[in-house]
């Protein structure tokens, strides 16, 4: 199994600013993912964070808005850039330990943009 | 592309009653299927998963789910609900994309448990 810690757990930010969310896993994992959960909605995959290469973004998400870093096998960051109220969501980090395994989730970062 | 439908947005049951949450999926190959639970302010916790083999899978907290290929369904069941089961439940299908498995989630079912 894997334990995932996300920081911050919540934040209130001014529009136009940026917030970086950190995701730390207690063991080395192959794949890490970032999801967005808008109020009252399900989870939508933003991107897959690849170690040593650029993240792979899903349709509707771009690197300029959501830059991602994955410097090693246990850590990743997601930045929400130039925020607007529409970015108010819960952002969740997920990790998979290997092909065929389950995905583990962090507790999420609740972001409110005012 | 894969998709997941959870037709029930909100279900209310009395404590001790049985529970069934519905999930239908669309995927062109044999799916990996998951049920997650999300309590308020928490991340997602895996209840159970189906990869292959026995179509009736047992999970944590007394939950089980049955994979029915002919109906493209993976319904979650519990014989006797406890008040602590009140939460949001998400069904998900995992599809391989390159070397990674991406999860597509359903819209969720909010469970309320009456005393």
PDB file of C-alpha atoms in Angstrom:
ATOM      1  CA  UNK A   1       0.000   0.000   0.000  1.00  0.00           C
ATOM      2  CA  UNK A   2       0.961   3.664  -0.116  1.00  0.00           C
ATOM      3  CA  UNK A   3       0.185   6.616   2.108  1.00  0.00           C
ATOM      4  CA  UNK A   4      -0.167   9.928   0.318  1.00  0.00           C
ATOM      5  CA  UNK A   5       0.153  13.299   2.014  1.00  0.00           C
ATOM      6  CA  UNK A   6      -0.994  16.479   0.370  1.00  0.00           C
ATOM      7  CA  UNK A   7      -0.173  20.010   1.395  1.00  0.00           C
ATOM      8  CA  UNK A   8      -1.933  22.335   1.913  1.00  0.00           C
ATOM      9  CA  UNK A   9      -5.174  20.653   2.915  1.00  0.00           C
ATOM     10  CA  UNK A  10      -7.073  23.826   2.077  1.00  0.00           C
ATOM     11  CA  UNK A  11      -6.414  27.379   1.010  1.00  0.00           C
ATOM     12  CA  UNK A  12      -8.217  30.550   0.075  1.00  0.00           C
ATOM     13  CA  UNK A  13      -6.481  32.479  -2.677  1.00  0.00           C
ATOM     14  CA  UNK A  14      -6.921  35.738  -4.510  1.00  0.00           C
ATOM     15  CA  UNK A  15      -7.764  35.621  -8.189  1.00  0.00           C
ATOM     16  CA  UNK A  16      -4.772  36.067 -10.446  1.00  0.00           C
ATOM     17  CA  UNK A  17      -2.369  34.355  -8.051  1.00  0.00           C
ATOM     18  CA  UNK A  18      -0.920  30.838  -8.209  1.00  0.00           C
ATOM     19  CA  UNK A  19      -0.922  27.985  -5.732  1.00  0.00           C
ATOM     20  CA  UNK A  20       1.404  24.982  -5.673  1.00  0.00           C
ATOM     21  CA  UNK A  21       0.086  21.765  -4.154  1.00  0.00           C
ATOM     22  CA  UNK A  22       2.541  19.184  -2.928  1.00  0.00           C
ATOM     23  CA  UNK A  23       2.025  15.427  -2.961  1.00  0.00           C
ATOM     24  CA  UNK A  24       4.348  13.126  -1.015  1.00  0.00           C
ATOM     25  CA  UNK A  25       4.129   9.332  -1.128  1.00  0.00           C
ATOM     26  CA  UNK A  26       5.684   7.175   1.567  1.00  0.00           C
ATOM     27  CA  UNK A  27       7.071   4.710  -0.980  1.00  0.00           C
ATOM     28  CA  UNK A  28       8.311   4.737  -4.551  1.00  0.00           C
ATOM     29  CA  UNK A  29       5.482   4.605  -7.040  1.00  0.00           C
ATOM     30  CA  UNK A  30       5.409   4.182 -10.774  1.00  0.00           C
ATOM     31  CA  UNK A  31       2.632   6.542 -11.712  1.00  0.00           C
ATOM     32  CA  UNK A  32       1.177   9.637 -10.095  1.00  0.00           C
ATOM     33  CA  UNK A  33      -1.984  11.395 -11.152  1.00  0.00           C
ATOM     34  CA  UNK A  34      -3.706  14.688 -10.439  1.00  0.00           C
ATOM     35  CA  UNK A  35      -7.492  14.954 -10.353  1.00  0.00           C
ATOM     36  CA  UNK A  36      -9.909  17.828  -9.962  1.00  0.00           C
ATOM     37  CA  UNK A  37     -13.231  17.480  -8.177  1.00  0.00           C
ATOM     38  CA  UNK A  38     -15.437  20.511  -8.723  1.00  0.00           C
ATOM     39  CA  UNK A  39     -18.167  21.225  -6.172  1.00  0.00           C
ATOM     40  CA  UNK A  40     -20.775  18.486  -6.232  1.00  0.00           C
ATOM     41  CA  UNK A  41     -19.053  16.749  -9.127  1.00  0.00           C
ATOM     42  CA  UNK A  42     -17.070  13.621  -9.728  1.00  0.00           C
ATOM     43  CA  UNK A  43     -13.322  13.406 -10.256  1.00  0.00           C
ATOM     44  CA  UNK A  44     -11.757  14.451 -13.539  1.00  0.00           C
ATOM     45  CA  UNK A  45      -8.221  13.488 -14.439  1.00  0.00           C
ATOM     46  CA  UNK A  46      -6.024  16.523 -15.074  1.00  0.00           C
ATOM     47  CA  UNK A  47      -2.759  14.820 -15.960  1.00  0.00           C
ATOM     48  CA  UNK A  48      -0.436  11.905 -15.395  1.00  0.00           C
ATOM     49  CA  UNK A  49       2.839  12.913 -13.765  1.00  0.00           C
ATOM     50  CA  UNK A  50       5.764  11.034 -15.260  1.00  0.00           C
ATOM     51  CA  UNK A  51       9.083  10.840 -13.469  1.00  0.00           C
ATOM     52  CA  UNK A  52      11.844  12.353 -15.551  1.00  0.00           C
ATOM     53  CA  UNK A  53       9.622  13.641 -18.328  1.00  0.00           C
ATOM     54  CA  UNK A  54       6.792  16.060 -18.958  1.00  0.00           C
ATOM     55  CA  UNK A  55       3.352  15.339 -17.620  1.00  0.00           C
ATOM     56  CA  UNK A  56       0.676  14.010 -19.945  1.00  0.00           C
ATOM     57  CA  UNK A  57      -2.409  16.231 -19.901  1.00  0.00           C
ATOM     58  CA  UNK A  58      -5.997  15.271 -20.557  1.00  0.00           C
ATOM     59  CA  UNK A  59      -8.207  17.103 -22.987  1.00  0.00           C
ATOM     60  CA  UNK A  60      -9.193  20.479 -21.599  1.00  0.00           C
ATOM     61  CA  UNK A  61      -6.142  20.872 -19.380  1.00  0.00           C
ATOM     62  CA  UNK A  62      -2.927  22.618 -20.433  1.00  0.00           C
ATOM     63  CA  UNK A  63       0.541  22.875 -19.001  1.00  0.00           C
ATOM     64  CA  UNK A  64       0.497  26.664 -18.801  1.00  0.00           C
ATOM     65  CA  UNK A  65      -2.487  26.557 -16.465  1.00  0.00           C
ATOM     66  CA  UNK A  66      -1.553  23.428 -14.491  1.00  0.00           C
ATOM     67  CA  UNK A  67       2.229  22.956 -14.543  1.00  0.00           C
ATOM     68  CA  UNK A  68       3.299  19.712 -12.894  1.00  0.00           C
ATOM     69  CA  UNK A  69       6.636  18.564 -11.579  1.00  0.00           C
ATOM     70  CA  UNK A  70       7.739  15.006 -10.739  1.00  0.00           C
ATOM     71  CA  UNK A  71      11.368  15.211  -9.630  1.00  0.00           C
ATOM     72  CA  UNK A  72      11.514  11.698  -8.157  1.00  0.00           C
ATOM     73  CA  UNK A  73       9.485   8.550  -7.535  1.00  0.00           C
ATOM     74  CA  UNK A  74       7.862   9.788  -4.318  1.00  0.00           C
ATOM     75  CA  UNK A  75       6.979  13.431  -4.942  1.00  0.00           C
ATOM     76  CA  UNK A  76       4.981  15.603  -7.298  1.00  0.00           C
ATOM     77  CA  UNK A  77       3.590  19.124  -7.370  1.00  0.00           C
ATOM     78  CA  UNK A  78       0.651  20.675  -9.178  1.00  0.00           C
ATOM     79  CA  UNK A  79       0.468  24.428  -9.645  1.00  0.00           C
ATOM     80  CA  UNK A  80      -2.819  26.142 -10.360  1.00  0.00           C
ATOM     81  CA  UNK A  81      -1.795  29.307 -12.206  1.00  0.00           C
ATOM     82  CA  UNK A  82      -3.498  32.639 -12.642  1.00  0.00           C
ATOM     83  CA  UNK A  83      -6.442  31.451 -10.611  1.00  0.00           C
ATOM     84  CA  UNK A  84     -10.045  32.453 -11.131  1.00  0.00           C
ATOM     85  CA  UNK A  85     -13.135  31.554  -9.078  1.00  0.00           C
ATOM     86  CA  UNK A  86     -13.825  28.750 -11.572  1.00  0.00           C
ATOM     87  CA  UNK A  87     -10.699  26.995 -10.282  1.00  0.00           C
ATOM     88  CA  UNK A  88     -12.327  26.532  -6.876  1.00  0.00           C
ATOM     89  CA  UNK A  89     -12.272  22.761  -6.469  1.00  0.00           C
ATOM     90  CA  UNK A  90     -10.761  19.908  -4.561  1.00  0.00           C
ATOM     91  CA  UNK A  91      -7.508  18.767  -6.127  1.00  0.00           C
ATOM     92  CA  UNK A  92      -6.487  15.189  -5.419  1.00  0.00           C
ATOM     93  CA  UNK A  93      -3.204  13.445  -5.909  1.00  0.00           C
ATOM     94  CA  UNK A  94      -3.204   9.735  -6.680  1.00  0.00           C
ATOM     95  CA  UNK A  95      -0.463   7.153  -7.002  1.00  0.00           C
ATOM     96  CA  UNK A  96      -0.248   3.664  -8.402  1.00  0.00           C
ATOM     97  CA  UNK A  97       2.440   1.274  -7.236  1.00  0.00           C
ATOM     98  CA  UNK A  98       2.529  -0.878 -10.339  1.00  0.00           C
ATOM     99  CA  UNK A  99       0.562  -2.320 -13.195  1.00  0.00           C
ATOM    100  CA  UNK A 100      -2.468  -4.115 -11.884  1.00  0.00           C
ATOM    101  CA  UNK A 101      -2.436  -2.427  -8.512  1.00  0.00           C
ATOM    102  CA  UNK A 102      -4.963  -0.100  -7.013  1.00  0.00           C
ATOM    103  CA  UNK A 103      -4.691   3.670  -7.017  1.00  0.00           C
ATOM    104  CA  UNK A 104      -4.212   5.372  -3.662  1.00  0.00           C
ATOM    105  CA  UNK A 105      -5.453   8.888  -3.017  1.00  0.00           C
ATOM    106  CA  UNK A 106      -4.386  11.771  -0.879  1.00  0.00           C
ATOM    107  CA  UNK A 107      -6.921  13.565   1.271  1.00  0.00           C
ATOM    108  CA  UNK A 108      -7.190  16.372  -1.252  1.00  0.00           C
ATOM    109  CA  UNK A 109      -6.584  20.112  -1.282  1.00  0.00           C
ATOM    110  CA  UNK A 110      -9.704  22.238  -1.040  1.00  0.00           C
ATOM    111  CA  UNK A 111      -9.052  25.432  -2.990  1.00  0.00           C
ATOM    112  CA  UNK A 112     -11.285  28.479  -2.859  1.00  0.00           C
ATOM    113  CA  UNK A 113     -10.528  31.400  -5.163  1.00  0.00           C
ATOM    114  CA  UNK A 114     -12.024  34.756  -4.226  1.00  0.00           C
TER     115      UNK A 114
ATOM    116  CA  UNK B   1     -13.383   5.933 -24.608  1.00  0.00           C
ATOM    117  CA  UNK B   2     -14.554   4.433 -21.360  1.00  0.00           C
ATOM    118  CA  UNK B   3     -17.410   5.835 -19.301  1.00  0.00           C
ATOM    119  CA  UNK B   4     -19.176   5.095 -16.048  1.00  0.00           C
ATOM    120  CA  UNK B   5     -22.787   5.778 -15.121  1.00  0.00           C
ATOM    121  CA  UNK B   6     -24.114   5.869 -11.595  1.00  0.00           C
ATOM    122  CA  UNK B   7     -27.837   6.417 -12.110  1.00  0.00           C
ATOM    123  CA  UNK B   8     -28.655   7.200  -8.486  1.00  0.00           C
ATOM    124  CA  UNK B   9     -27.470  10.612  -7.348  1.00  0.00           C
ATOM    125  CA  UNK B  10     -28.757  10.195  -3.804  1.00  0.00           C
ATOM    126  CA  UNK B  11     -29.949   7.152  -1.863  1.00  0.00           C
ATOM    127  CA  UNK B  12     -31.425   7.110   1.627  1.00  0.00           C
ATOM    128  CA  UNK B  13     -31.667   3.913   3.666  1.00  0.00           C
ATOM    129  CA  UNK B  14     -32.384   3.103   7.276  1.00  0.00           C
ATOM    130  CA  UNK B  15     -29.646   1.733   9.467  1.00  0.00           C
ATOM    131  CA  UNK B  16     -29.676  -2.054   9.304  1.00  0.00           C
ATOM    132  CA  UNK B  17     -31.310  -2.152   5.900  1.00  0.00           C
ATOM    133  CA  UNK B  18     -29.661  -3.625   2.845  1.00  0.00           C
ATOM    134  CA  UNK B  19     -27.996  -1.458   0.232  1.00  0.00           C
ATOM    135  CA  UNK B  20     -27.336  -1.697  -3.471  1.00  0.00           C
ATOM    136  CA  UNK B  21     -25.602   1.054  -5.431  1.00  0.00           C
ATOM    137  CA  UNK B  22     -25.741   0.761  -9.171  1.00  0.00           C
ATOM    138  CA  UNK B  23     -22.883   1.184 -11.610  1.00  0.00           C
ATOM    139  CA  UNK B  24     -22.826   0.658 -15.365  1.00  0.00           C
ATOM    140  CA  UNK B  25     -19.719   1.008 -17.460  1.00  0.00           C
ATOM    141  CA  UNK B  26     -18.744   1.255 -21.075  1.00  0.00           C
ATOM    142  CA  UNK B  27     -15.375  -0.100 -22.133  1.00  0.00           C
ATOM    143  CA  UNK B  28     -14.219  -1.995 -25.183  1.00  0.00           C
ATOM    144  CA  UNK B  29     -12.115  -4.606 -23.386  1.00  0.00           C
ATOM    145  CA  UNK B  30     -12.165  -6.411 -20.070  1.00  0.00           C
ATOM    146  CA  UNK B  31     -12.385  -3.618 -17.552  1.00  0.00           C
ATOM    147  CA  UNK B  32     -10.679  -3.015 -14.282  1.00  0.00           C
ATOM    148  CA  UNK B  33     -13.471  -1.889 -11.964  1.00  0.00           C
ATOM    149  CA  UNK B  34     -13.323  -0.144  -8.626  1.00  0.00           C
ATOM    150  CA  UNK B  35     -15.559   1.208  -5.917  1.00  0.00           C
ATOM    151  CA  UNK B  36     -14.261   4.071  -3.785  1.00  0.00           C
ATOM    152  CA  UNK B  37     -15.823   5.824  -0.810  1.00  0.00           C
ATOM    153  CA  UNK B  38     -15.296   9.473   0.091  1.00  0.00           C
ATOM    154  CA  UNK B  39     -16.260  10.760   3.501  1.00  0.00           C
ATOM    155  CA  UNK B  40     -16.704  14.518   3.974  1.00  0.00           C
ATOM    156  CA  UNK B  41     -13.372  16.319   3.831  1.00  0.00           C
ATOM    157  CA  UNK B  42     -11.509  13.125   3.081  1.00  0.00           C
ATOM    158  CA  UNK B  43      -9.774  11.593   0.110  1.00  0.00           C
ATOM    159  CA  UNK B  44     -10.930   8.423  -1.568  1.00  0.00           C
ATOM    160  CA  UNK B  45     -10.667   5.029   0.038  1.00  0.00           C
ATOM    161  CA  UNK B  46     -10.790   1.882  -2.036  1.00  0.00           C
ATOM    162  CA  UNK B  47     -13.609  -0.462  -1.035  1.00  0.00           C
ATOM    163  CA  UNK B  48     -12.984  -3.203  -3.558  1.00  0.00           C
ATOM    164  CA  UNK B  49     -11.747  -3.911  -7.054  1.00  0.00           C
ATOM    165  CA  UNK B  50     -12.306  -6.351  -9.875  1.00  0.00           C
ATOM    166  CA  UNK B  51      -9.546  -7.294 -12.296  1.00  0.00           C
ATOM    167  CA  UNK B  52     -10.426 -10.838 -13.324  1.00  0.00           C
ATOM    168  CA  UNK B  53     -11.559 -14.188 -11.964  1.00  0.00           C
ATOM    169  CA  UNK B  54     -14.454 -14.586  -9.559  1.00  0.00           C
ATOM    170  CA  UNK B  55     -17.146 -12.107 -10.513  1.00  0.00           C
ATOM    171  CA  UNK B  56     -18.257 -11.623  -6.911  1.00  0.00           C
ATOM    172  CA  UNK B  57     -15.645  -9.626  -5.060  1.00  0.00           C
ATOM    173  CA  UNK B  58     -15.466  -8.927  -1.376  1.00  0.00           C
ATOM    174  CA  UNK B  59     -14.217  -5.643  -0.025  1.00  0.00           C
ATOM    175  CA  UNK B  60     -13.644  -3.862   3.220  1.00  0.00           C
ATOM    176  CA  UNK B  61     -16.336  -2.787   5.681  1.00  0.00           C
ATOM    177  CA  UNK B  62     -18.635  -5.643   4.646  1.00  0.00           C
ATOM    178  CA  UNK B  63     -19.130  -4.470   1.067  1.00  0.00           C
ATOM    179  CA  UNK B  64     -19.267  -6.708  -1.975  1.00  0.00           C
ATOM    180  CA  UNK B  65     -19.783  -6.152  -5.670  1.00  0.00           C
ATOM    181  CA  UNK B  66     -20.707  -8.379  -8.570  1.00  0.00           C
ATOM    182  CA  UNK B  67     -19.338  -7.982 -12.073  1.00  0.00           C
ATOM    183  CA  UNK B  68     -21.902  -8.842 -14.726  1.00  0.00           C
ATOM    184  CA  UNK B  69     -20.395  -8.626 -18.165  1.00  0.00           C
ATOM    185  CA  UNK B  70     -23.704  -9.210 -19.948  1.00  0.00           C
ATOM    186  CA  UNK B  71     -25.200  -6.182 -18.212  1.00  0.00           C
ATOM    187  CA  UNK B  72     -22.005  -4.072 -18.139  1.00  0.00           C
ATOM    188  CA  UNK B  73     -22.653  -3.593 -14.465  1.00  0.00           C
ATOM    189  CA  UNK B  74     -20.666  -3.630 -11.244  1.00  0.00           C
ATOM    190  CA  UNK B  75     -23.183  -2.992  -8.472  1.00  0.00           C
ATOM    191  CA  UNK B  76     -22.087  -2.496  -4.892  1.00  0.00           C
ATOM    192  CA  UNK B  77     -23.984  -4.221  -2.090  1.00  0.00           C
ATOM    193  CA  UNK B  78     -24.035  -4.417   1.665  1.00  0.00           C
ATOM    194  CA  UNK B  79     -26.496  -6.587   3.606  1.00  0.00           C
ATOM    195  CA  UNK B  80     -26.810  -4.291   6.626  1.00  0.00           C
ATOM    196  CA  UNK B  81     -25.896  -0.623   6.525  1.00  0.00           C
ATOM    197  CA  UNK B  82     -24.288   1.146   9.469  1.00  0.00           C
ATOM    198  CA  UNK B  83     -24.614   4.856  10.223  1.00  0.00           C
ATOM    199  CA  UNK B  84     -20.894   5.247   9.535  1.00  0.00           C
ATOM    200  CA  UNK B  85     -21.472   4.187   5.922  1.00  0.00           C
ATOM    201  CA  UNK B  86     -22.988   7.586   5.121  1.00  0.00           C
ATOM    202  CA  UNK B  87     -20.662   9.018   2.483  1.00  0.00           C
ATOM    203  CA  UNK B  88     -20.268   9.489  -1.255  1.00  0.00           C
ATOM    204  CA  UNK B  89     -19.548   6.403  -3.310  1.00  0.00           C
ATOM    205  CA  UNK B  90     -17.766   6.419  -6.640  1.00  0.00           C
ATOM    206  CA  UNK B  91     -17.560   3.661  -9.194  1.00  0.00           C
ATOM    207  CA  UNK B  92     -14.591   3.799 -11.557  1.00  0.00           C
ATOM    208  CA  UNK B  93     -13.270   1.945 -14.572  1.00  0.00           C
ATOM    209  CA  UNK B  94      -9.563   1.724 -15.241  1.00  0.00           C
ATOM    210  CA  UNK B  95      -8.267   1.748 -18.778  1.00  0.00           C
ATOM    211  CA  UNK B  96      -4.702   1.251 -19.865  1.00  0.00           C
ATOM    212  CA  UNK B  97      -3.155   4.278 -21.539  1.00  0.00           C
ATOM    213  CA  UNK B  98       0.406   3.504 -22.446  1.00  0.00           C
ATOM    214  CA  UNK B  99       2.029   2.236 -19.287  1.00  0.00           C
ATOM    215  CA  UNK B 100      -0.475   3.851 -16.964  1.00  0.00           C
ATOM    216  CA  UNK B 101      -3.964   2.952 -15.974  1.00  0.00           C
ATOM    217  CA  UNK B 102      -6.284   5.928 -15.984  1.00  0.00           C
ATOM    218  CA  UNK B 103      -9.407   5.919 -13.880  1.00  0.00           C
ATOM    219  CA  UNK B 104     -12.685   7.269 -15.182  1.00  0.00           C
ATOM    220  CA  UNK B 105     -15.125   7.955 -12.384  1.00  0.00           C
ATOM    221  CA  UNK B 106     -18.868   7.953 -12.277  1.00  0.00           C
ATOM    222  CA  UNK B 107     -20.719  10.970 -10.960  1.00  0.00           C
ATOM    223  CA  UNK B 108     -21.070   9.458  -7.513  1.00  0.00           C
ATOM    224  CA  UNK B 109     -23.934   8.369  -5.272  1.00  0.00           C
ATOM    225  CA  UNK B 110     -24.497  10.160  -1.991  1.00  0.00           C
ATOM    226  CA  UNK B 111     -25.671   7.747   0.705  1.00  0.00           C
ATOM    227  CA  UNK B 112     -27.684   8.984   3.665  1.00  0.00           C
ATOM    228  CA  UNK B 113     -28.330   6.587   6.538  1.00  0.00           C
ATOM    229  CA  UNK B 114     -31.355   7.196   8.774  1.00  0.00           C
ATOM    230  CA  UNK B 115     -31.230   6.128  12.426  1.00  0.00           C
TER     231      UNK B 115
END
